[in-house]
mmCIF file of C-alpha atoms in Angstrom:
data_model
loop_
_atom_site.group_PDB
_atom_site.id
_atom_site.type_symbol
_atom_site.label_atom_id
_atom_site.label_comp_id
_atom_site.label_asym_id
_atom_site.label_seq_id
_atom_site.Cartn_x
_atom_site.Cartn_y
_atom_site.Cartn_z
ATOM 1 C CA UNK A 77 0.000 0.000 0.000
ATOM 2 C CA UNK A 78 1.311 3.437 -0.957
ATOM 3 C CA UNK A 79 2.064 5.834 1.878
ATOM 4 C CA UNK A 80 0.371 9.070 0.788
ATOM 5 C CA UNK A 81 1.806 12.267 2.198
ATOM 6 C CA UNK A 82 -0.482 15.198 2.971
ATOM 7 C CA UNK A 83 1.278 17.179 0.235
ATOM 8 C CA UNK A 84 0.203 14.502 -2.298
ATOM 9 C CA UNK A 85 -3.482 14.905 -1.457
ATOM 10 C CA UNK A 86 -5.731 17.221 -3.453
ATOM 11 C CA UNK A 87 -6.277 20.595 -1.781
ATOM 12 C CA UNK A 88 -10.063 20.326 -1.703
ATOM 13 C CA UNK A 89 -11.231 16.700 -1.645
ATOM 14 C CA UNK A 90 -14.630 17.870 -0.454
ATOM 15 C CA UNK A 91 -15.472 18.953 -4.016
ATOM 16 C CA UNK A 92 -17.573 15.805 -4.167
ATOM 17 C CA UNK A 93 -17.368 12.715 -6.261
ATOM 18 C CA UNK A 94 -16.333 13.063 -9.850
ATOM 19 C CA UNK A 95 -19.154 12.741 -12.345
ATOM 20 C CA UNK A 96 -18.694 11.010 -15.670
ATOM 21 C CA UNK A 97 -20.175 11.753 -19.077
ATOM 22 C CA UNK A 98 -23.342 9.758 -18.276
ATOM 23 C CA UNK A 99 -24.131 12.109 -15.360
ATOM 24 C CA UNK A 100 -23.837 15.329 -17.374
ATOM 25 C CA UNK A 101 -25.258 16.668 -20.629
ATOM 26 C CA UNK A 102 -24.929 19.909 -22.553
ATOM 27 C CA UNK A 103 -28.051 22.001 -23.090
ATOM 28 C CA UNK A 104 -27.847 25.348 -24.836
ATOM 29 C CA UNK A 105 -24.099 25.515 -24.267
ATOM 30 C CA UNK A 106 -24.403 24.891 -20.508
ATOM 31 C CA UNK A 107 -23.607 21.667 -18.708
ATOM 32 C CA UNK A 108 -26.412 20.198 -16.621
ATOM 33 C CA UNK A 109 -26.856 17.136 -14.434
ATOM 34 C CA UNK A 110 -28.738 14.051 -15.572
ATOM 35 C CA UNK A 111 -30.701 11.944 -13.104
ATOM 36 C CA UNK A 112 -33.210 9.224 -13.889
ATOM 37 C CA UNK A 113 -36.920 8.444 -13.665
ATOM 38 C CA UNK A 114 -38.467 5.023 -13.139
ATOM 39 C CA UNK A 115 -41.086 4.248 -15.791
ATOM 40 C CA UNK A 116 -42.915 1.894 -13.406
ATOM 41 C CA UNK A 117 -43.341 3.947 -10.216
ATOM 42 C CA UNK A 118 -42.255 7.442 -11.418
ATOM 43 C CA UNK A 119 -39.512 7.680 -8.756
ATOM 44 C CA UNK A 120 -36.870 10.261 -9.644
ATOM 45 C CA UNK A 121 -33.291 10.298 -8.431
ATOM 46 C CA UNK A 122 -29.810 11.649 -8.740
ATOM 47 C CA UNK A 123 -27.358 10.232 -9.378
ATOM 48 C CA UNK A 124 -28.942 8.020 -12.003
ATOM 49 C CA UNK A 125 -29.233 4.330 -11.333
ATOM 50 C CA UNK A 126 -29.933 1.347 -13.576
ATOM 51 C CA UNK A 127 -32.320 -0.123 -10.986
ATOM 52 C CA UNK A 128 -35.123 1.706 -9.185
ATOM 53 C CA UNK A 129 -34.460 1.487 -5.422
ATOM 54 C CA UNK A 130 -38.205 1.779 -4.689
ATOM 55 C CA UNK A 131 -39.816 -0.845 -6.940
ATOM 56 C CA UNK A 132 -36.685 -2.654 -8.244
ATOM 57 C CA UNK A 133 -37.700 -2.055 -11.854
ATOM 58 C CA UNK A 134 -34.963 -1.928 -14.463
ATOM 59 C CA UNK A 135 -37.108 0.377 -16.600
ATOM 60 C CA UNK A 136 -35.406 3.684 -15.873
ATOM 61 C CA UNK A 137 -34.823 6.563 -18.260
ATOM 62 C CA UNK A 138 -32.538 9.576 -18.267
ATOM 63 C CA UNK A 139 -33.967 12.726 -16.692
ATOM 64 C CA UNK A 140 -32.193 16.031 -17.450
ATOM 65 C CA UNK A 141 -32.222 18.196 -14.314
ATOM 66 C CA UNK A 142 -32.986 21.899 -14.200
ATOM 67 C CA UNK A 143 -30.254 24.397 -13.365
ATOM 68 C CA UNK A 144 -32.521 26.247 -10.895
ATOM 69 C CA UNK A 145 -33.775 24.917 -7.588
ATOM 70 C CA UNK A 146 -34.817 25.825 -4.070
ATOM 71 C CA UNK A 147 -32.476 25.595 -1.073
ATOM 72 C CA UNK A 148 -34.028 22.938 1.178
ATOM 73 C CA UNK A 149 -31.344 22.654 3.876
ATOM 74 C CA UNK A 150 -27.712 23.663 4.374
ATOM 75 C CA UNK A 151 -24.857 23.747 6.862
ATOM 76 C CA UNK A 152 -21.240 24.823 7.057
ATOM 77 C CA UNK A 153 -18.315 22.569 7.890
ATOM 78 C CA UNK A 154 -15.561 24.126 10.022
ATOM 79 C CA UNK A 155 -13.530 21.072 11.075
ATOM 80 C CA UNK A 156 -12.080 18.687 8.510
ATOM 81 C CA UNK A 157 -8.905 16.758 7.731
ATOM 82 C CA UNK A 158 -5.827 19.029 7.509
ATOM 83 C CA UNK A 159 -5.660 19.150 3.703
ATOM 84 C CA UNK A 160 -9.269 20.294 3.283
ATOM 85 C CA UNK A 161 -10.136 23.947 2.852
ATOM 86 C CA UNK A 162 -12.542 25.061 5.602
ATOM 87 C CA UNK A 163 -15.088 26.376 6.080
ATOM 88 C CA UNK A 164 -17.246 25.073 3.263
ATOM 89 C CA UNK A 165 -20.984 24.746 2.820
ATOM 90 C CA UNK A 166 -23.078 21.769 1.803
ATOM 91 C CA UNK A 167 -26.768 21.681 0.983
ATOM 92 C CA UNK A 168 -29.806 19.802 -0.230
ATOM 93 C CA UNK A 169 -31.563 21.515 -3.124
ATOM 94 C CA UNK A 170 -35.033 20.668 -4.445
ATOM 95 C CA UNK A 171 -35.261 20.756 -8.229
ATOM 96 C CA UNK A 172 -38.510 21.107 -10.233
ATOM 97 C CA UNK A 173 -38.205 17.498 -11.460
ATOM 98 C CA UNK A 174 -38.997 16.371 -7.876
ATOM 99 C CA UNK A 175 -35.374 15.449 -7.225
ATOM 100 C CA UNK A 176 -33.453 16.527 -4.106
ATOM 101 C CA UNK A 177 -29.740 16.896 -4.870
ATOM 102 C CA UNK A 178 -26.945 17.033 -2.300
ATOM 103 C CA UNK A 179 -23.931 19.167 -3.117
ATOM 104 C CA UNK A 180 -21.474 21.875 -2.211
ATOM 105 C CA UNK A 181 -22.329 25.572 -1.898
ATOM 106 C CA UNK A 182 -20.328 28.089 -3.919
ATOM 107 C CA UNK A 183 -19.230 29.967 -0.798
ATOM 108 C CA UNK A 184 -19.265 29.575 2.964
ATOM 109 C CA UNK A 185 -20.629 32.996 3.922
ATOM 110 C CA UNK A 186 -23.831 32.385 5.938
ATOM 111 C CA UNK A 187 -25.108 35.842 4.939
ATOM 112 C CA UNK A 188 -25.484 34.611 1.329
ATOM 113 C CA UNK A 189 -27.870 31.760 2.138
ATOM 114 C CA UNK A 190 -31.414 31.333 3.447
ATOM 115 C CA UNK A 191 -33.894 28.472 3.275
ATOM 116 C CA UNK A 192 -36.139 28.347 0.201
ATOM 117 C CA UNK A 193 -34.000 30.819 -1.751
ATOM 118 C CA UNK A 194 -33.522 30.128 -5.426
ATOM 119 C CA UNK A 195 -30.122 28.683 -6.320
ATOM 120 C CA UNK A 196 -28.390 27.880 -9.579
ATOM 121 C CA UNK A 197 -26.681 24.575 -10.214
ATOM 122 C CA UNK A 198 -23.300 24.932 -11.898
ATOM 123 C CA UNK A 199 -21.434 22.042 -13.462
ATOM 124 C CA UNK A 200 -17.732 22.480 -14.156
ATOM 125 C CA UNK A 201 -15.167 20.265 -15.742
ATOM 126 C CA UNK A 202 -12.744 18.845 -13.172
ATOM 127 C CA UNK A 203 -9.202 20.129 -13.552
ATOM 128 C CA UNK A 204 -6.708 17.713 -15.025
ATOM 129 C CA UNK A 205 -9.247 15.315 -16.519
ATOM 130 C CA UNK A 206 -8.689 13.641 -19.859
ATOM 131 C CA UNK A 207 -10.263 15.113 -23.043
ATOM 132 C CA UNK A 208 -11.384 11.619 -24.065
ATOM 133 C CA UNK A 209 -12.993 10.875 -20.696
ATOM 134 C CA UNK A 210 -13.861 14.207 -19.048
ATOM 135 C CA UNK A 211 -15.089 14.312 -15.467
ATOM 136 C CA UNK A 212 -17.099 16.990 -13.722
ATOM 137 C CA UNK A 213 -17.943 18.602 -10.360
ATOM 138 C CA UNK A 214 -21.071 20.541 -9.474
ATOM 139 C CA UNK A 215 -22.011 23.147 -6.872
ATOM 140 C CA UNK A 216 -24.834 25.530 -6.010
ATOM 141 C CA UNK A 217 -24.628 29.343 -6.201
ATOM 142 C CA UNK A 218 -27.180 32.004 -5.325
ATOM 143 C CA UNK A 219 -29.407 32.624 -8.371
#
């Protein structure tokens, strides 16, 4: 097993998991997230899954997610492993497609956030990812 030094670790591992091409699509020049909808029970989820966790149907279809949503809940993290940048904010956001998405807030200033405010989902290409197999991060900013 490799002994990883703190200096080898990424500076902000709390950016969230990397998304692949199946999780993101381009619409009107902007990147947006793609979830899924079960054709049997109409459950909607993100990230997409090949099996519905509610009815176990394999009949799921892609569901492009809106860039605008409503801030359902949020908090700020002030204590983390040494290589993480703190503070940072995380939140649940309700999207019009009836999907609640968990993700990072664009900034950690509590004055910028309030429950039920409109937020914009931003998807960015992860630094250093391959042109042939790009990967992405997403976060929420005040709309």
